[in-house]
Coordinates of C-alpha atoms and ligand atoms in Angstrom, one line a residue:
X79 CA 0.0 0.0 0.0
X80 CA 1.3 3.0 -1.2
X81 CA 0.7 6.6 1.2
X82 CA -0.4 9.4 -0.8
X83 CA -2.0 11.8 1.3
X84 CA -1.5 12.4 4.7
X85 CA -3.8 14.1 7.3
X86 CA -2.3 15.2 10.8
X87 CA -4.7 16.0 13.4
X88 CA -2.8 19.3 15.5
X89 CA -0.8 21.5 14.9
X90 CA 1.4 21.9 17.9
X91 CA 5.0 21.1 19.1
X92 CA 4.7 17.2 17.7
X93 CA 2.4 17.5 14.7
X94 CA 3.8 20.4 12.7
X95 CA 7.6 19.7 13.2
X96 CA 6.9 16.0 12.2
X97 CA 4.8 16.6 9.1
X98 CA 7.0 19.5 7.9
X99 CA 9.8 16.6 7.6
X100 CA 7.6 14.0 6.4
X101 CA 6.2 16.4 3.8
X102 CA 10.0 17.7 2.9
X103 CA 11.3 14.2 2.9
X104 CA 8.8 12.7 0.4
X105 CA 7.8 15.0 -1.7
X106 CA 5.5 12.3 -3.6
X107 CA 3.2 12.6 -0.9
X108 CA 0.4 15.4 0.5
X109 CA 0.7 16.1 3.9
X110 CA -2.2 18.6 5.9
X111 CA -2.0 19.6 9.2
X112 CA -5.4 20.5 10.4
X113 CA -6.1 22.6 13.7
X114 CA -9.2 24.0 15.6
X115 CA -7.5 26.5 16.7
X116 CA -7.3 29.3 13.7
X117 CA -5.0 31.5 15.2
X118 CA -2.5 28.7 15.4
X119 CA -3.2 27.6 11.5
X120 CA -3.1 31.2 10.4
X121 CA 0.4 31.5 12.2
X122 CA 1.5 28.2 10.2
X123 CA 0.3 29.9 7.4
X124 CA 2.2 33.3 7.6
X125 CA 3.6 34.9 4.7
X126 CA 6.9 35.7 6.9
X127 CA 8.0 31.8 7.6
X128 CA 9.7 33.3 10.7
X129 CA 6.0 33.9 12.4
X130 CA 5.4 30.0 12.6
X131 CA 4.2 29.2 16.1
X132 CA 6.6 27.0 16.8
X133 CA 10.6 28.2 17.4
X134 CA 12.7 25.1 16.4
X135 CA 16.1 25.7 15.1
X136 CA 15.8 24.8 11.2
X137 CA 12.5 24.9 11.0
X138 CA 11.4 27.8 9.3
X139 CA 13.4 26.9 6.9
X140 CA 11.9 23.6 6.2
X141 CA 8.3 24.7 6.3
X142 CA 9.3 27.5 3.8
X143 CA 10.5 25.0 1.7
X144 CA 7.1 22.6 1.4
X145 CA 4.7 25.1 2.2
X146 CA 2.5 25.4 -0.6
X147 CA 4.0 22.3 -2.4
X148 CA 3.2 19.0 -0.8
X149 CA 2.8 20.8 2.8
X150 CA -0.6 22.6 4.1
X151 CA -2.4 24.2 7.0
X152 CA -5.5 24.2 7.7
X153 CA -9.1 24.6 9.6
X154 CA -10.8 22.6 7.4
X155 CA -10.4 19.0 9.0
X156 CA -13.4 17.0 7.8
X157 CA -12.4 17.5 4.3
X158 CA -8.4 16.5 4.9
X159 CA -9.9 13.6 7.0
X160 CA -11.8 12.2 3.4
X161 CA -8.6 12.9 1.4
X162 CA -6.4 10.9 3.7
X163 CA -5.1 7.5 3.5
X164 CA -3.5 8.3 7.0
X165 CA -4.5 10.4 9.5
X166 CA -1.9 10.9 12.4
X167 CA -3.6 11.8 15.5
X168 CA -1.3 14.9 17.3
X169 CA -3.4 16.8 19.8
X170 CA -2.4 17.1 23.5
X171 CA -3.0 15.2 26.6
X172 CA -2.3 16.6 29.5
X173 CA -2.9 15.4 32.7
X174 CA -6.5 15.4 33.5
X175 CA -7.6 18.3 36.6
X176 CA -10.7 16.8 37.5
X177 CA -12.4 13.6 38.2
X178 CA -11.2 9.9 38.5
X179 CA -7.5 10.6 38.2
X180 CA -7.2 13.7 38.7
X181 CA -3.4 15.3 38.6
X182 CA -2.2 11.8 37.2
X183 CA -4.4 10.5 34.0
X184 CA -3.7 11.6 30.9
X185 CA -6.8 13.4 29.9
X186 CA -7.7 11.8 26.7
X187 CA -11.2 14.2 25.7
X188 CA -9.3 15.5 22.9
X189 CA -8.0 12.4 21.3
X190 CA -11.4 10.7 21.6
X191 CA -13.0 13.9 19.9
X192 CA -10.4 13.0 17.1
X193 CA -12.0 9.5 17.0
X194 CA -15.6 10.3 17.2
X195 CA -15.0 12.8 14.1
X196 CA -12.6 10.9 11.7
X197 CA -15.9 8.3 12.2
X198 CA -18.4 10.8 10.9
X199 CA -16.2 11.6 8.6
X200 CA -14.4 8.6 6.5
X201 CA -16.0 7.0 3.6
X202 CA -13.0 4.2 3.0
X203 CA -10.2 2.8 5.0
X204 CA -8.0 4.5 6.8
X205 CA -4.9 3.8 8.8
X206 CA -5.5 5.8 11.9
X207 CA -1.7 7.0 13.9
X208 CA -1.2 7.4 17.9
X209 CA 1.4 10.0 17.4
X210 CA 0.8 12.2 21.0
X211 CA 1.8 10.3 24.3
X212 CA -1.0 8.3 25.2
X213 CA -1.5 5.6 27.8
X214 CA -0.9 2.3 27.4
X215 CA -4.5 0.5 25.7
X216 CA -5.7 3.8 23.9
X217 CA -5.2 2.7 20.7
X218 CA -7.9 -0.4 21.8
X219 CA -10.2 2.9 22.8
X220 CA -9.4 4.1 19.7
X221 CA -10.6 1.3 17.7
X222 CA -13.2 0.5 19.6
X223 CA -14.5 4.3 18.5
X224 CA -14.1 3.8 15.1
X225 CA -15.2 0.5 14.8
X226 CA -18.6 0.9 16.6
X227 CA -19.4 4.2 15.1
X228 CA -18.2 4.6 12.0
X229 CA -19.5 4.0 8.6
X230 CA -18.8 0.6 8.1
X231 CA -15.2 1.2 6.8
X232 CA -11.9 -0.7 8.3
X233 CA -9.4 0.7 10.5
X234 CA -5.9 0.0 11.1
X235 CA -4.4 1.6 14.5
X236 CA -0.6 2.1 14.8
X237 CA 1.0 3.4 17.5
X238 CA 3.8 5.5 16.5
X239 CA 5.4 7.5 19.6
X240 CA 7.5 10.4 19.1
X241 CA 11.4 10.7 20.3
X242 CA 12.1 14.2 19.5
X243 CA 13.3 16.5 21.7
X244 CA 12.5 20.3 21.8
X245 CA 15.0 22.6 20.8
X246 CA 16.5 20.0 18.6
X247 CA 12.9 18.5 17.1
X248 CA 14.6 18.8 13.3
X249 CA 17.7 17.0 14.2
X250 CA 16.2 14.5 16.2
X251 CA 13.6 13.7 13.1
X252 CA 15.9 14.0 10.4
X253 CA 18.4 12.1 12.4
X254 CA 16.6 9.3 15.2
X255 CA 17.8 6.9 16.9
X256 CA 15.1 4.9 16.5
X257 CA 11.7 5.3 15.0
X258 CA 9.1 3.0 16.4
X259 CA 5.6 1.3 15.1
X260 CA 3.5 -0.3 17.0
X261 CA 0.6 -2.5 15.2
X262 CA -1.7 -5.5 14.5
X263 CA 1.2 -7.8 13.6
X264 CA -0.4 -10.9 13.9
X265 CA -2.7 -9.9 10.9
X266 CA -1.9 -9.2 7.2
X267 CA -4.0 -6.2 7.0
X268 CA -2.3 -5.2 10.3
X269 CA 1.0 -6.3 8.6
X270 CA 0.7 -3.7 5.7
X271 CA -0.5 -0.7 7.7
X272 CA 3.0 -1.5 9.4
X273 CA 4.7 -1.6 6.3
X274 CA 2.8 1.6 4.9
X275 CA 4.3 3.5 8.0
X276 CA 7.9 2.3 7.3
X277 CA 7.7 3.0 3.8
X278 CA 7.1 7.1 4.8
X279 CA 9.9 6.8 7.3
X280 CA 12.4 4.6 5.0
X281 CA 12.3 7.7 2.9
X282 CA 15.5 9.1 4.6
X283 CA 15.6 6.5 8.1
X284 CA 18.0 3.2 7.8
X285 CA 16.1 0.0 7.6
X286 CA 17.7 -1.1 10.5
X287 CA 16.4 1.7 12.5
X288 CA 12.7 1.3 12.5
X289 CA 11.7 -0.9 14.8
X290 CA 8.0 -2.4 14.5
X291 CA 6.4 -4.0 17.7
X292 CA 3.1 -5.0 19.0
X293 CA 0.8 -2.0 20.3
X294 CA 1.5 -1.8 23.7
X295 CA 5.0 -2.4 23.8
X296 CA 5.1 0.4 21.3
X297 CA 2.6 2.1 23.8
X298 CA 4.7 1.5 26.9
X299 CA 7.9 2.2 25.5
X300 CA 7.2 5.7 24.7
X301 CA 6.5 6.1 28.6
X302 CA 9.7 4.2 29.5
X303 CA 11.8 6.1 27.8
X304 CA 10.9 9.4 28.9
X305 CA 10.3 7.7 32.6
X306 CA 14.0 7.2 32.8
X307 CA 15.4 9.8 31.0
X308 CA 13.9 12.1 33.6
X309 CA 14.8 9.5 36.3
X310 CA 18.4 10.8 35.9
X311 CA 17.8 13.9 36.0
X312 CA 16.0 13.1 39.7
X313 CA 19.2 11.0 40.5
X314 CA 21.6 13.8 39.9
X315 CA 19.7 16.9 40.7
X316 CA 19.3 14.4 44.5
X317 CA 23.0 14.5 44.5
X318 CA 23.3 17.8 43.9
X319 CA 21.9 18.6 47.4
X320 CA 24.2 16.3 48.9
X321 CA 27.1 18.1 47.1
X322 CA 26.0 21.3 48.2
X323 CA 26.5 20.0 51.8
X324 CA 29.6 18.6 51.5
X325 CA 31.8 20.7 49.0
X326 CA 31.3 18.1 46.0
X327 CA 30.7 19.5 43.1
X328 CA 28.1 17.9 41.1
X329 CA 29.3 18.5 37.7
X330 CA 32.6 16.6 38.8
X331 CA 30.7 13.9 39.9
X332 CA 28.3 13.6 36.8
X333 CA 31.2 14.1 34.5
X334 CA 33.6 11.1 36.4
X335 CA 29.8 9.0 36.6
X336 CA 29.5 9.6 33.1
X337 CA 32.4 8.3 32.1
X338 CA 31.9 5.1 32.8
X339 CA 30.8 3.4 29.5
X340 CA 27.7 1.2 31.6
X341 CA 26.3 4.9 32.4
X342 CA 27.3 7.4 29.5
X343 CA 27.5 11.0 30.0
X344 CA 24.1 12.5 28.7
X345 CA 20.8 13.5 31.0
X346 CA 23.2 14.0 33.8
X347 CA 23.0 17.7 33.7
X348 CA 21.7 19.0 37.0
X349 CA 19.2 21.8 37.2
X350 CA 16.4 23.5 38.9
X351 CA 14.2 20.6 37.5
X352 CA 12.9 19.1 34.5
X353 CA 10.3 20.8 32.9
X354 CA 8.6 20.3 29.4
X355 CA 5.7 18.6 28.4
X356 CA 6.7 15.0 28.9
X357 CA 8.4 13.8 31.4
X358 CA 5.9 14.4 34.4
X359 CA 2.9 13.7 32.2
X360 CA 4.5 10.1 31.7
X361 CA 5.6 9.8 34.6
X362 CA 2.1 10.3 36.1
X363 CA 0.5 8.3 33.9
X364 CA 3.1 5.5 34.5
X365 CA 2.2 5.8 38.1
X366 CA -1.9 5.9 37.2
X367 CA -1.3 2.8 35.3
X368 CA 0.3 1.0 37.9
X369 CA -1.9 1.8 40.6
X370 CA -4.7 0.7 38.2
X371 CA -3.4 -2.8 38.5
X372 CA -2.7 -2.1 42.2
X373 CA 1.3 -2.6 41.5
X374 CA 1.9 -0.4 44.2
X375 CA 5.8 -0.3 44.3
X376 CA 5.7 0.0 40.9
X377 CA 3.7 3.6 41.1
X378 CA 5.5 4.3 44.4
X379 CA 9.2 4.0 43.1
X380 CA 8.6 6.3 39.7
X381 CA 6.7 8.5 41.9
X382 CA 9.6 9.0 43.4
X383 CA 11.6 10.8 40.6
X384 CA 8.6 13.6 40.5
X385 CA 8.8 14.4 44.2
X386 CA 12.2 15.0 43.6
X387 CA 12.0 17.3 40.6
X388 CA 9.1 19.4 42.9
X389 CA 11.7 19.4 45.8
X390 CA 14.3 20.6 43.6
X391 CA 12.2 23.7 42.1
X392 CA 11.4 24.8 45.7
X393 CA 14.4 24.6 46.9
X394 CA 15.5 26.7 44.5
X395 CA 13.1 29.2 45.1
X396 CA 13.7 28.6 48.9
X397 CA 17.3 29.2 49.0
X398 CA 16.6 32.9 47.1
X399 CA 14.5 33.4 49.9
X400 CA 17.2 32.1 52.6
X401 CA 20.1 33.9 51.3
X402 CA 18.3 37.5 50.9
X403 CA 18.0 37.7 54.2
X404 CA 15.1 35.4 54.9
X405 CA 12.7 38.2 53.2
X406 CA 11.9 39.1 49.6
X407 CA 9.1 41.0 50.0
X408 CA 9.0 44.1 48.2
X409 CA 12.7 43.0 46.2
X410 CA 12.7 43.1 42.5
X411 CA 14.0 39.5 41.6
X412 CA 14.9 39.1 37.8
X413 CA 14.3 35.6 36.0
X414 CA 16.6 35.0 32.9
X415 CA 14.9 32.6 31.0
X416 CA 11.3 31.1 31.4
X417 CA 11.3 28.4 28.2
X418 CA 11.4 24.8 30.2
X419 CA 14.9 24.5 27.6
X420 CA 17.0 26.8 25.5
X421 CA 15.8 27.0 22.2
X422 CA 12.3 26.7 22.4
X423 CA 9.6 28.9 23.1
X424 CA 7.4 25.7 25.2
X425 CA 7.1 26.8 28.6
X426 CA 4.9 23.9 30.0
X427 CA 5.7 22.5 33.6
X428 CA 8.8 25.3 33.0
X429 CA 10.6 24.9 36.4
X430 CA 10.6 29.3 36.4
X431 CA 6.4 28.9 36.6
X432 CA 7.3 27.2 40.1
X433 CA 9.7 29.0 41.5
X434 CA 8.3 32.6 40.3
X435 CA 4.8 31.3 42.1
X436 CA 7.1 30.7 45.3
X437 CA 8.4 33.6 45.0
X438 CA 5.0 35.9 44.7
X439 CA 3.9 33.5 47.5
X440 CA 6.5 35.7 48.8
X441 CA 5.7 38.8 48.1
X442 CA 8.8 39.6 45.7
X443 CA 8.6 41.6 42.7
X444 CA 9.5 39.8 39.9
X445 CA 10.9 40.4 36.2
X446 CA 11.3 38.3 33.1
X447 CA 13.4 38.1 30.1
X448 CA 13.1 35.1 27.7
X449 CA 14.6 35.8 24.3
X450 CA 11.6 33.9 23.1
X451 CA 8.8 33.6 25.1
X452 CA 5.7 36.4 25.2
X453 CA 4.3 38.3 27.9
X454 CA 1.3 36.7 27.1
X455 CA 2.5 32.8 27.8
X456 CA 4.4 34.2 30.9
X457 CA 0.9 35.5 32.2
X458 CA -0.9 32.4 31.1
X459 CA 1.1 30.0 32.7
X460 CA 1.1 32.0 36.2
X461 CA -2.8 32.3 35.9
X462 CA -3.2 28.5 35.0
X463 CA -2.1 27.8 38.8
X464 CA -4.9 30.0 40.1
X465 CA -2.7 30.9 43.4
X466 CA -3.5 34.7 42.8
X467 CA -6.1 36.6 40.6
X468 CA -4.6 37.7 37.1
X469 CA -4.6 41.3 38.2
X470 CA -2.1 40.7 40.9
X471 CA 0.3 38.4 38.3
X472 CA 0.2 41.6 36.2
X473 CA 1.1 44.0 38.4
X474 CA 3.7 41.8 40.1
X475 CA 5.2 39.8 37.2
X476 CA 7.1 42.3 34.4
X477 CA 8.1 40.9 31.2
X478 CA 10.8 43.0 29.5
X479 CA 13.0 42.7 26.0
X480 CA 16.6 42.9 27.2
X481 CA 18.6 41.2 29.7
X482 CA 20.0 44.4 31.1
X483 CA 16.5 46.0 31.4
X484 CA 15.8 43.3 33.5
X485 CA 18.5 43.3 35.8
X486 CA 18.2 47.0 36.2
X487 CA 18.1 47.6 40.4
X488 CA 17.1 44.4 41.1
X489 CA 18.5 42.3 44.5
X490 CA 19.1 39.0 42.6
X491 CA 19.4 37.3 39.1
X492 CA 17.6 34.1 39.1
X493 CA 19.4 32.2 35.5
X494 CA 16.2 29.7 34.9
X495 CA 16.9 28.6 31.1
X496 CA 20.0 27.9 29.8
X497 CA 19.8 30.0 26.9
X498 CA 23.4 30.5 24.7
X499 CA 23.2 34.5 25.1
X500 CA 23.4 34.3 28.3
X501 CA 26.6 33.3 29.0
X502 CA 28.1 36.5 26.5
X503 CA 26.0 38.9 28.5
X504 CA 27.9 42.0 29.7
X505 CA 27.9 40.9 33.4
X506 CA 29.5 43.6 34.8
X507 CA 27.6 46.1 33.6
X508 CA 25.1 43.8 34.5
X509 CA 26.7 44.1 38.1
X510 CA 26.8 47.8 37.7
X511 CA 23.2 48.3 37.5
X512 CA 22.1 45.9 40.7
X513 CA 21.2 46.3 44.0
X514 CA 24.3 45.5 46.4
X515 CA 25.1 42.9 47.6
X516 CA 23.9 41.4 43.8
X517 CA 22.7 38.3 44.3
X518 CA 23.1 35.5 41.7
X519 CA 21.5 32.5 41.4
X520 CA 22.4 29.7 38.4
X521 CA 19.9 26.9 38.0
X522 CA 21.3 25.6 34.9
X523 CA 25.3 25.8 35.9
X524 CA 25.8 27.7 33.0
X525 CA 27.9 30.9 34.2
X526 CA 31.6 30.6 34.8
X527 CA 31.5 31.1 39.0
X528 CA 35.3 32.5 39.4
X529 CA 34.5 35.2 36.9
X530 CA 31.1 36.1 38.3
X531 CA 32.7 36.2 41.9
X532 CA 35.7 38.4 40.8
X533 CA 33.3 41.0 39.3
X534 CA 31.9 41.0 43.0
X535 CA 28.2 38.6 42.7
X536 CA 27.5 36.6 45.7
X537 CA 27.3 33.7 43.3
X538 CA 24.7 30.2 43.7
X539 CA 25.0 27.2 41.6
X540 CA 22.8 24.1 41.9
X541 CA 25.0 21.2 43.1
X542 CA 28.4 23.4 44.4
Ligands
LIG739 C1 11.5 14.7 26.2 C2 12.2 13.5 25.6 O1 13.6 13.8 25.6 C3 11.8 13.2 24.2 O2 12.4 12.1 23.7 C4 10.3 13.0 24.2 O3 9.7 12.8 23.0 C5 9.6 14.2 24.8 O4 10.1 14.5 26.1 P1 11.7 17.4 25.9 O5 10.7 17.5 27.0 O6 11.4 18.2 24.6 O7 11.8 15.9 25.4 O8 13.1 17.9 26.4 P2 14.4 17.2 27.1 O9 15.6 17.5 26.4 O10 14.1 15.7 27.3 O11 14.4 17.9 28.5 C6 13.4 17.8 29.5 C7 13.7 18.6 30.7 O12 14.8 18.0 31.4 C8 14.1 20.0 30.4 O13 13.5 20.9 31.3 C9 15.6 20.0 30.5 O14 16.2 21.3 30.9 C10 15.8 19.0 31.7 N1 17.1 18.3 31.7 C11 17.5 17.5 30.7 C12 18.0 18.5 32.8 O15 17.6 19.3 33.7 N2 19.2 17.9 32.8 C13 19.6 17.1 31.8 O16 20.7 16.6 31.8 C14 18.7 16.9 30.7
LIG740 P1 2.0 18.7 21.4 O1 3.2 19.1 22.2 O2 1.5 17.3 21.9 O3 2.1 18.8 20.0 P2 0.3 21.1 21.5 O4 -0.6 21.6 22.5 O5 1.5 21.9 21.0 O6 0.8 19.6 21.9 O7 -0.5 20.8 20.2 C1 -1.7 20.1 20.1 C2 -2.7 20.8 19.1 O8 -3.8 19.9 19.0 C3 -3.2 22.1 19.6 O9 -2.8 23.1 18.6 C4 -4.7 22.0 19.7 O10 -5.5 23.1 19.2 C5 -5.0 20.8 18.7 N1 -6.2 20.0 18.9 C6 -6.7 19.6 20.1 N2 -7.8 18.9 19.9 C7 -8.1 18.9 18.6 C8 -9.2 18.4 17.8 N3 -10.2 17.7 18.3 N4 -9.1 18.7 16.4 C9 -8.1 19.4 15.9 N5 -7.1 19.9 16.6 C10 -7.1 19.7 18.0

């Protein structure tokens, strides 16, 4: 079976980087991305590439290239539904905030909307892809949709979980380690749905790199991965606090731990905690699952590594506190960075949401720069945690445009995002233009300590 037209189902961080490499590696074939939300589509859609929604490094560049040819955008998502031979389901699911697991489910309202309307919708077969995060079993919910309401037709469900990272989304997709398909492998129909997937990918992915499963271990190994990829961060941002107490230092010990071939040196980076829209979501719904099957040391021993990463954050924020004197009320703290990485403008579960919300708790003043985030997201993301009404976050919380605007008479630099510019930033005028004693606080151990200190900072770092 040969794919000719490809439907994707949101346009956000997974579904529009994906598709623009799909539809710039396979030129043979129509890809649509279809959104609800037209603000998002018309974005996409922008005459100047550079106002795409989405920041990722290289791909402006991409999306300027298949725009228009074999790439579209749009609102119109019955009618790319008909066209499609495929239909990659991409919308989010986040954690559910009400009902039967509530802070720990993945809310899946949005996927199963997906379902109900690629039912009404389809007149033949389609091959229907899991390409968000979902739990373990939704592709059976999936089917079970589409088979009991739609119009008769035959649907194959694949499960095909992404791997890329923000801030690096084009590399990781032109370049994976591993692309994965889950499917109905035990039947020939499922068999070449399978095969229809691998075809798109063998475009420019070795052979020898796509890997095709059953369902749920295509399912599970989505949460897996990201489980213990952010189960090192908990295991060195934990020592990090134990090097702080003893004079260790924990970029020492991550890079002599590292070393060791059995470990390897990546996701040992200790920080103010992980943040993004991953990690605790799987996490959490790791933990959901388990506890569904009452395989309580199961959910209590991944539980683990978020209790860390929320103990980290508020420590961070708690040793601000600490250090100024036990009191920040009424003291202009400046946050560099607010993305949960560098080179994105995501900010969800952003560590600097956290610790800026511990910090109002506090009564401090606080000011933003993020080379790419808005005022807008900054405000969003504070309201979302309903501590304070929206007319306090505004008058509390500035954004600004420039790194030294920020730090203008302020009693500390908090460095939440470990954005390149910030390490080339004039810091002594930086220095000039602070309150004394200026404070300095690095969650990301980005900034060169001896250099900070001999400019006269009272310097932090996580982990020294
Ligand atoms: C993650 C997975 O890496 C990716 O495979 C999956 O598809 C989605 O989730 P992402 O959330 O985009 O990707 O970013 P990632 O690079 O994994 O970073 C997650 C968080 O961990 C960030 O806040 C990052 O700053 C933090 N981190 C990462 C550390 O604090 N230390 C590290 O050593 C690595
Ligand atoms: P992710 O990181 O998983 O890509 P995003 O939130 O960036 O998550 O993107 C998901 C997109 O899915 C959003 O733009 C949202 O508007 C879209 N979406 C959610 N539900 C639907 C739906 N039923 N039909 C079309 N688009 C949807």
């Amino acid at each position: 079976m040969k794919i000719k037209n490809i439907c994707c189902i949101g346009a956000g961080y997974v579904g529009g980087p994906t598709m623009a490499v799909i539809a710039q590696k396979c030129p043979e074939i129509n890809v649509t991305v279809v959104d609800i939300n037209e603000n998002r589509i018309a974005a996409w859609n922008d005459v100047d590439v550079e106002n795409i929604p989405i920041y990722e490094p290289g791909l402006s560049k991409i999306v300027e290239e298949a725009r228009g040819r074999n790439l579209f955008f749009s609102t119109d998502i019955d009618s790319a539904i008909d066209k499609a031979d495929m239909i990659f389901i991409s919308v989010n699911t986040p954690t559910k905030t009400y009902g039967i697991g509530k802070g720990m489910a993945a809310d899946l309202k949005y996927i199963e909307l997906c379902a109900r309307q690629i039912a009404r919708v389809a007149k033949d077969d389609k091959i229907v892809v899991e390409k968000s995060t979902l739990p373990v079993r939704t592709a059976q919910a999936l089917k079970d949709i589409l088979d009991n309401t739609g119009n008769g037709v035959n649907y194959q469900i694949l499960s095909n979980p992404e791997f890329l990272a923000e801030g690096t989304a084009v590399s990781d997709l032109i370049n994976p380690d591993r692309v994965l398909i889950g499917g109905d492998i035990d039947t020939t129909e499922g068999k070449e749905a399978v095969q229809a997937l691998v075809d798109v990918y063998a475009h420019w992915v070795p052979q020898k790199q796509i890997l095709t499963t059953n369902v749920w271990s295509s399912e599970l190994s989505k949460l897996t991965a990201n489980a213990f990829l952010a189960q090192r961060v908990s295991s060195i941002n934990a020592m990090s606090e134990l090097c702080e107490r003893t004079g260790a230092d924990v970029n020492e010990v991550a890079k002599a731990v590292g070393m060791d071939s059995r470990i390897g040196p990546k996701f040992l980076k200790s920080s103010v905690g992980f943040g993004g829209s991953c990690f605790q979501k799987d996490i959490l719904n790791l933990v959901y699952i388990a506890k569904s099957f009452g395989l309580n040391e199961v959910a209590d021993y991944w539980e683990q590594v978020i209790i860390m990463n929320d103990h980290q954050k508020r420590r961070f924020a708690s040793n601000i506190v600490k250090t100024l004197y036990n009191t920040v009320s009424g003291k202009k703290i400046t946050f560099l960075g607010w993305a949960f990485k560098k080179d994105t403008n995501d900010t969800r579960e952003s560590a600097a949401i956290y610790v800026a919300d511990y910090l109002l708790n506090e009564q401090a003043e606080i000011v933003v720069y993020d080379p790419k985030v808005k005022a807008e997201q900054i405000y969003a993301d504070l309201d979302y945690l309903n501590t304070r009404t929206e007319e306090e976050n505004r008058a509390r919380v500035t954004v600004v445009n420039t790194p030294y605007d920020a730090c203008k008479e302020s009693h500390a630099v908090a460095l939440l995002t470990e954005w390149d510019e910030f390490t080339e930033l004039n810091w002594q005028q930086i220095y000039d233009n602070m309150l004394k004693p200026a404070f300095l606080f690095d969650g990301r151990r980005l900034l060169e300590k001896r250099t900070k200190e001999e400019i006269g900072f009272e310097f932090y770092a996580i982990g020294s």
